[in-house]
Amino acid sequence: MINAPRGTNDIIPPESSKWNYLESEARSIFDLYNYQEIRTPIFEYTELFQRGIGEVTDIVEKEMYTFKDKSGRSITLRPEGTASVVRSFLENKVYGQAQPTKYYYIGPMFRYERPQAGRYRQFNQLGVEVFGTKDPMVDAEVIALGINYLNNLGLSDLKLYINSIGCPNCRPHYLKKLKGYLQKNKNSLCDNCKQRIDKNPLRILDCKNEVCQLVVNKAPKLIDHLCEECNTHFNSLKMSLENIEIQYIIDPNLVRGLDYYTKTAFEVKYDGLGAQDTIFGGGRYDKLAEEIGERDIPGIGFALGIERLLLTMEKQDVEIPDDKSLDIYITTIGKKAKNVSFKLINQFRKNNIKAEIDYLDRSVGGQMKSADRMNATYTVIIGQDELESNKATVRNMKSGDQQEIQLDEIVESIKKMI
Ligand code: HAM
């Protein structure tokens, strides 16, 4: 027996119908907000993620599925969607069209992480990216879209955390201050963070280790060191969120795990999820297009983990509509009846009537049990007698009422009944 690789999941019925539901609800709300779908390749040249996400990030340092293809090029299974979407936007010269461009995507991502509840090696994101506008109101639109999606599904008790992580104008000054402070307190940091002081000090703000958090609590805050432009942007974002009554918590230590962010960074969490409690996260990345394709194009977006969304729905006992029911189950008696029924079921399906038939030569009792299990609204019973009289018995499975209907009129009659 060969099992699926560690950290991957099969999505099998009835679970798959929940996925269909979540994806179709997402498509509806994306459409409502006027976002269009983009599909990019599952793999890209490794360089894209190295340059886009940043060399000194956990993703690029430790988590990428990278391999050489047969021609020796380094290929990576996408660990996230943003870098690919920016690459596509640039490569297809979409910046030449009227802006802004509003995209959404749904699909699998790959990260070699230690699997645990809510963290997998192949996981699925749905996300949005908006290009071509610096308007902070768009930051609020993107956040509102994500939150409204979750609320429409019936989720509650979600917390939105926001922060500004500055820009290349203000961040270097702040980083100098932060590094100075961290150097002074180096001995109180965990080993991992000691290493990070020079390489990526911002990530220390995000360390879950208690000893580090004591140091971080007293560290200088980026939002106190923003330049005029970043400060105005952050204030406008807060105003826009208040304008549409979205509550937020400012978390000065929210830095995110990817290096491309500028200005706005945000995360939506549900406390009941345990260690992996972020349902979606995102932010603004006004310098990423420059990094990838030397074009000055601002961007903002988020991505939501579908597995984590499902876990949250389970924790909150949110019902997902079940589409398992069947219009018709045809119960047959004998070979001849089965042939006639096979033709009939074909006609039902052509007329958009969801129908099923027995392929295991079960007894009549067994077929009626199948009809019940499949939640059929009606059963049509066809045997020798029915063939001779050219009539079938149609039974309403809920009420038990039965009636006889002419075989050549049955499709039309059932169409009216369902
Ligand atoms: P991220 O925070 O790395 O951001 O991932 C977004 C979401 O994907 C997380 O909040 C989580 O729900 C889910 N996720 C991440 N890793 C895993 C995993 N190993 N297993 C299960 N779920 C996971 C990004 O990916 C950015 N591209 C978001 C973005 C879009 N920023 C701007 N635009």
XYZ file of C-alpha atoms and ligand atoms in Angstrom:
451
model
C 0.000 0.000 0.000
C 1.395 3.381 -0.977
C 0.078 6.259 1.100
C -0.256 9.938 0.213
C 2.815 12.054 1.082
C 2.976 13.491 4.613
C 1.180 16.804 4.961
C -1.168 16.248 2.022
C -4.887 15.515 2.125
C -7.341 13.728 -0.114
C -10.560 15.640 -0.432
C -13.194 12.970 -0.840
C -17.001 13.019 -0.627
C -18.826 14.225 1.375
C -15.957 16.622 2.261
C -15.525 17.643 -1.390
C -19.037 19.073 -1.533
C -18.080 21.441 1.311
C -15.134 22.609 -0.802
C -17.405 23.186 -3.779
C -19.721 25.214 -1.597
C -16.934 27.384 -0.135
C -15.423 27.951 -3.556
C -18.710 28.832 -5.193
C -19.582 31.273 -2.364
C -16.129 32.798 -2.826
C -16.635 33.172 -6.576
C -19.963 34.929 -5.942
C -18.480 37.471 -3.567
C -15.429 38.036 -5.773
C -17.795 38.780 -8.622
C -19.853 41.092 -6.404
C -16.720 43.117 -5.655
C -15.817 43.036 -9.365
C -12.735 40.776 -9.167
C -11.899 38.452 -12.059
C -10.249 35.068 -11.944
C -6.603 34.523 -12.821
C -4.980 31.093 -13.146
C -1.214 30.905 -13.093
C 1.030 27.799 -13.291
C 1.492 25.596 -10.233
C 5.265 25.831 -10.715
C 7.530 28.739 -11.591
C 11.242 29.376 -11.935
C 12.707 29.328 -8.417
C 14.166 32.807 -8.869
C 10.681 34.336 -8.862
C 10.046 33.310 -5.270
C 13.614 33.992 -4.128
C 13.369 37.549 -5.408
C 9.684 38.046 -4.635
C 9.225 36.534 -1.190
C 12.762 37.330 -0.003
C 15.917 35.232 0.496
C 15.842 35.552 4.286
C 12.350 34.193 4.930
C 11.335 30.809 6.323
C 9.577 30.028 3.047
C 12.606 30.568 0.818
C 15.194 29.303 3.296
C 13.477 26.103 4.356
C 10.079 25.432 2.896
C 10.157 25.408 -0.886
C 9.651 22.324 -3.021
C 12.500 23.016 -5.407
C 13.891 20.661 -8.031
C 15.754 20.693 -11.316
C 13.686 19.836 -14.373
C 15.115 17.646 -17.141
C 16.826 20.606 -18.764
C 18.484 21.585 -15.491
C 16.370 24.693 -14.719
C 15.519 25.211 -11.077
C 11.759 24.902 -10.625
C 9.678 25.503 -7.494
C 6.127 24.456 -6.687
C 4.433 27.720 -5.781
C 4.477 28.330 -2.011
C 1.997 31.230 -2.419
C 0.155 33.079 -5.182
C 1.198 36.727 -5.052
C 4.605 36.478 -6.750
C 3.131 34.455 -9.635
C 0.217 36.842 -10.103
C 2.555 39.838 -10.188
C 4.793 37.989 -12.671
C 1.789 37.273 -14.875
C 0.526 40.852 -14.672
C 3.917 42.114 -15.828
C 4.587 39.422 -18.419
C 1.189 39.935 -20.067
C 1.609 43.723 -19.908
C -1.760 44.117 -18.231
C -0.466 47.438 -16.858
C -1.116 48.801 -20.362
C -4.864 48.486 -19.778
C -7.104 50.718 -17.663
C -6.295 50.295 -13.965
C -6.890 49.118 -11.315
C -6.757 45.410 -12.109
C -8.625 43.234 -9.627
C -7.826 39.516 -9.669
C -8.781 36.518 -7.603
C -7.417 32.963 -7.534
C -8.228 29.643 -5.921
C -5.778 26.753 -5.827
C -3.141 24.614 -4.139
C 0.140 25.928 -2.663
C 3.125 23.926 -1.402
C 5.349 24.465 1.616
C 7.637 21.966 3.288
C 6.467 22.730 6.832
C 6.054 20.501 9.869
C 2.468 19.266 9.469
C 0.001 19.896 12.289
C -3.674 20.883 12.609
C -4.222 23.713 10.117
C -0.726 23.383 8.618
C -0.056 21.135 5.641
C 2.505 20.699 2.885
C -0.076 20.982 0.138
C -2.797 23.408 1.170
C -5.307 25.546 -0.680
C -5.667 29.268 -0.783
C -8.209 31.612 -2.184
C -6.913 35.095 -2.578
C -7.147 38.455 -4.283
C -4.612 40.898 -5.698
C -5.297 44.467 -6.817
C -2.797 46.332 -8.979
C -2.361 49.906 -10.075
C -3.691 51.967 -7.172
C -2.162 53.335 -3.982
C -5.559 54.345 -2.594
C -5.803 53.191 1.062
C -9.532 52.735 0.506
C -8.621 49.705 -1.626
C -6.758 48.253 1.362
C -10.052 48.579 3.252
C -12.008 47.062 0.334
C -9.749 44.015 0.248
C -10.043 43.510 4.013
C -13.826 44.013 3.863
C -14.144 41.459 1.075
C -12.384 38.799 3.148
C -14.324 39.559 6.313
C -17.692 39.732 4.552
C -17.005 36.390 2.909
C -16.412 34.805 6.310
C -19.409 36.539 7.892
C -21.699 35.514 5.016
C -20.678 31.909 5.617
C -21.914 32.317 9.180
C -18.637 32.741 11.071
C -18.282 35.021 14.062
C -15.731 36.003 16.751
C -13.093 36.840 14.174
C -10.424 39.384 15.015
C -8.836 41.704 12.478
C -5.295 42.854 13.305
C -3.704 45.641 11.295
C -0.305 47.301 11.229
C 1.850 49.414 8.976
C 5.325 48.158 8.272
C 6.489 51.304 6.537
C 8.323 51.686 3.253
C 11.932 51.950 2.011
C 11.913 55.586 3.179
C 11.126 55.025 6.823
C 11.860 51.377 7.524
C 15.693 51.549 7.353
C 15.788 54.246 10.073
C 13.526 52.171 12.241
C 15.494 48.971 11.602
C 18.651 50.711 12.796
C 16.930 51.636 16.058
C 15.445 48.161 16.435
C 18.780 46.458 15.800
C 20.452 48.670 18.410
C 17.803 47.778 20.953
C 17.960 44.066 20.120
C 21.763 44.001 20.305
C 21.531 45.446 23.804
C 19.091 42.703 24.773
C 20.664 39.935 22.716
C 21.300 37.668 25.707
C 17.594 37.579 26.520
C 16.586 36.330 23.044
C 16.127 32.734 21.866
C 18.959 31.265 19.776
C 16.994 31.598 16.566
C 16.313 35.291 17.144
C 19.944 35.983 18.093
C 20.759 34.943 14.516
C 17.970 37.083 13.103
C 19.201 40.416 14.544
C 21.353 41.127 11.518
C 19.560 39.082 8.875
C 15.879 39.866 9.467
C 15.256 41.720 12.745
C 11.584 42.430 11.947
C 10.794 38.716 12.243
C 11.868 38.823 15.899
C 8.768 40.925 16.606
C 6.734 37.912 15.509
C 8.576 35.271 17.605
C 6.227 33.167 19.715
C 8.930 32.390 22.291
C 8.012 33.914 25.675
C 11.506 35.208 26.435
C 11.584 37.037 23.103
C 8.154 38.486 23.668
C 9.356 40.128 26.893
C 12.074 41.851 24.896
C 9.760 42.662 21.996
C 7.149 44.278 24.242
C 9.592 47.057 25.116
C 11.108 47.355 21.631
C 10.624 50.534 19.562
C 7.499 50.231 17.368
C 7.458 50.725 13.618
C 4.155 52.604 13.676
C 5.845 55.232 15.865
C 8.542 55.714 13.221
C 6.538 55.922 9.982
C 7.256 58.632 7.422
C 4.575 61.180 6.637
C 3.287 59.229 3.620
C 3.003 55.883 5.456
C 1.414 57.549 8.449
C -1.228 59.278 6.325
C -1.892 56.000 4.501
C -2.366 54.122 7.771
C -4.690 56.803 9.169
C -6.776 56.766 5.973
C -7.047 52.974 6.139
C -8.289 53.170 9.731
C -10.833 55.829 8.742
C -12.108 53.733 5.815
C -12.495 50.684 8.042
C -14.405 52.766 10.594
C -16.534 54.184 7.794
C -17.776 50.692 6.931
C -17.926 49.585 10.557
C -15.169 47.014 10.475
C -13.562 46.658 13.862
C -9.797 46.319 14.031
C -7.030 45.879 16.551
C -3.700 47.589 15.903
C -0.897 45.094 16.437
C 2.443 46.905 16.206
C 4.254 43.538 16.153
C 2.404 42.146 13.135
C 5.084 41.776 10.452
C 3.997 38.773 8.304
C 6.320 36.056 7.044
C 6.987 37.399 3.554
C 9.389 40.245 2.800
C 7.480 42.044 0.060
C 5.118 44.062 2.236
C 5.092 47.840 2.473
C 2.663 49.980 4.495
C -0.472 47.956 5.309
C -0.219 44.450 6.799
C -3.201 42.609 8.233
C -4.372 39.243 9.553
C -7.741 37.811 10.499
C -7.630 35.245 13.280
C -9.937 32.978 15.182
C -8.767 32.207 18.727
C -10.326 28.748 18.746
C -7.929 27.451 16.087
C -4.915 26.910 18.358
C -1.382 27.560 17.103
C -2.330 28.033 13.434
C -5.000 30.640 14.071
C -4.672 32.947 11.049
C -7.498 32.369 8.571
C -6.315 34.994 6.136
C -3.500 37.465 5.877
C -2.179 39.984 3.432
C -1.083 43.503 2.834
C 0.291 46.072 0.443
C 3.372 45.359 -1.662
C 4.132 48.523 -3.609
C 7.726 47.496 -4.447
C 7.186 43.894 -5.546
C 6.550 44.626 -9.242
C 9.789 46.602 -9.259
C 11.636 43.668 -7.686
C 10.245 41.198 -10.223
C 9.955 43.256 -13.386
C 11.372 46.722 -12.840
C 8.029 48.458 -13.025
C 6.603 50.766 -10.437
C 3.162 49.242 -9.870
C 1.515 49.240 -6.462
C -0.344 46.144 -5.272
C -2.400 44.861 -2.369
C -4.045 41.532 -1.590
C -4.697 38.714 0.808
C -4.817 34.931 0.816
C -7.051 32.724 2.910
C -6.335 29.112 3.846
C -9.335 27.003 2.864
C -8.376 24.163 5.256
C -8.273 26.649 8.138
C -11.604 28.073 7.067
C -13.123 24.580 7.202
C -11.590 23.996 10.646
C -13.089 27.265 11.868
C -16.502 26.294 10.485
C -16.268 22.975 12.325
C -15.240 24.648 15.590
C -18.126 27.100 15.292
C -20.646 24.409 14.275
C -21.530 26.274 11.105
C -23.701 24.108 8.848
C -22.677 23.659 5.242
C -25.602 23.010 2.866
C -25.607 19.429 1.640
C -26.429 18.834 -2.028
C -26.567 15.047 -1.833
C -30.219 14.573 -2.763
C -31.481 12.856 -5.909
C -34.663 13.604 -7.890
C -35.313 10.075 -9.073
C -34.124 6.576 -8.307
C -35.269 3.964 -10.828
C -35.860 0.561 -9.283
C -35.830 -2.205 -11.868
C -36.963 -5.820 -11.840
C -35.416 -8.026 -14.521
C -33.017 -7.536 -17.410
C -35.561 -6.188 -19.896
C -36.792 -3.582 -17.417
C -33.196 -2.577 -16.753
C -32.606 -1.917 -20.458
C -35.760 0.206 -20.704
C -34.769 2.017 -17.509
C -31.282 2.746 -18.804
C -32.866 4.511 -21.766
C -35.254 6.329 -19.442
C -32.507 7.500 -17.087
C -30.696 8.930 -20.070
C -33.825 10.949 -20.916
C -34.197 12.140 -17.326
C -30.624 13.423 -17.325
C -31.068 15.113 -20.700
C -33.983 16.944 -19.091
C -31.878 18.065 -16.134
C -33.459 15.623 -13.721
C -30.880 14.128 -11.335
C -31.408 10.383 -11.547
C -29.721 7.142 -10.507
C -30.155 3.447 -11.265
C -28.836 0.225 -9.668
C -25.693 -1.260 -11.234
C -25.204 -4.057 -8.715
C -28.275 -6.187 -9.518
C -29.678 -5.643 -6.037
C -33.051 -7.003 -4.940
C -36.022 -4.613 -5.023
C -35.624 -4.140 -1.258
C -31.944 -3.385 -1.705
C -32.688 -0.852 -4.440
C -35.296 0.879 -2.255
C -32.670 1.121 0.522
C -30.232 2.691 -1.956
C -32.899 5.200 -2.971
C -33.358 6.083 0.685
C -29.631 6.399 1.312
C -29.271 8.684 -1.694
C -32.118 10.828 -0.427
C -34.208 10.351 -3.578
C -37.378 12.428 -3.792
C -39.149 9.837 -5.970
C -38.579 6.257 -6.976
C -39.831 4.926 -10.283
C -40.492 1.180 -10.206
C -40.248 -0.697 -13.504
C -40.741 -4.471 -13.815
C -42.395 -6.946 -16.167
C -45.944 -5.740 -15.284
C -45.022 -2.124 -15.882
C -43.507 -2.940 -19.261
C -46.664 -4.799 -20.320
C -49.030 -2.051 -19.189
C -46.625 0.671 -20.394
C -47.018 2.375 -17.019
C -44.577 2.849 -14.138
C -45.249 3.214 -10.439
C -43.914 6.480 -9.084
C -43.516 6.704 -5.321
C -43.030 9.850 -3.299
C -40.376 8.725 -0.823
C -41.391 11.184 1.877
C -45.152 10.689 1.943
C -45.197 7.133 0.558
C -47.923 8.163 -1.947
C -47.837 6.170 -5.186
C -49.265 6.844 -8.631
C -49.100 5.221 -12.036
C -47.735 7.243 -14.931
C -47.580 6.343 -18.642
C -43.973 5.423 -19.506
C -43.893 7.692 -22.563
C -45.101 10.673 -20.499
C -43.025 10.036 -17.424
C -40.201 12.511 -18.110
C -42.645 15.371 -18.696
C -44.738 14.448 -15.654
C -41.746 14.196 -13.325
C -40.410 17.498 -14.649
C -43.642 19.122 -13.416
C -43.511 17.314 -10.081
C -39.983 18.353 -8.989
P 0.480 33.702 4.080
O 0.239 34.395 5.383
O 1.777 33.013 3.933
O 0.314 34.812 2.971
O -0.665 32.672 3.791
C -2.018 33.070 3.763
C -2.888 32.033 4.442
O -2.671 30.755 3.867
C -2.611 31.834 5.924
O -3.274 32.791 6.702
C -3.183 30.444 6.142
O -4.582 30.492 6.324
C -2.872 29.739 4.841
N -1.645 28.929 4.975
C -0.363 29.322 4.872
N 0.486 28.288 5.033
C -0.283 27.195 5.242
C -0.017 25.803 5.472
N 1.230 25.312 5.486
N -1.077 24.968 5.653
C -2.350 25.442 5.630
N -2.651 26.737 5.415
C -1.641 27.611 5.219
C 0.456 34.585 1.634
O 0.532 33.499 1.140
C 0.399 35.849 0.820
N 0.583 35.481 -0.599
C -0.913 36.572 1.027
C -1.030 37.809 0.225
C -1.710 37.965 -0.938
N -0.446 38.976 0.474
C -0.759 39.842 -0.477
N -1.514 39.236 -1.337
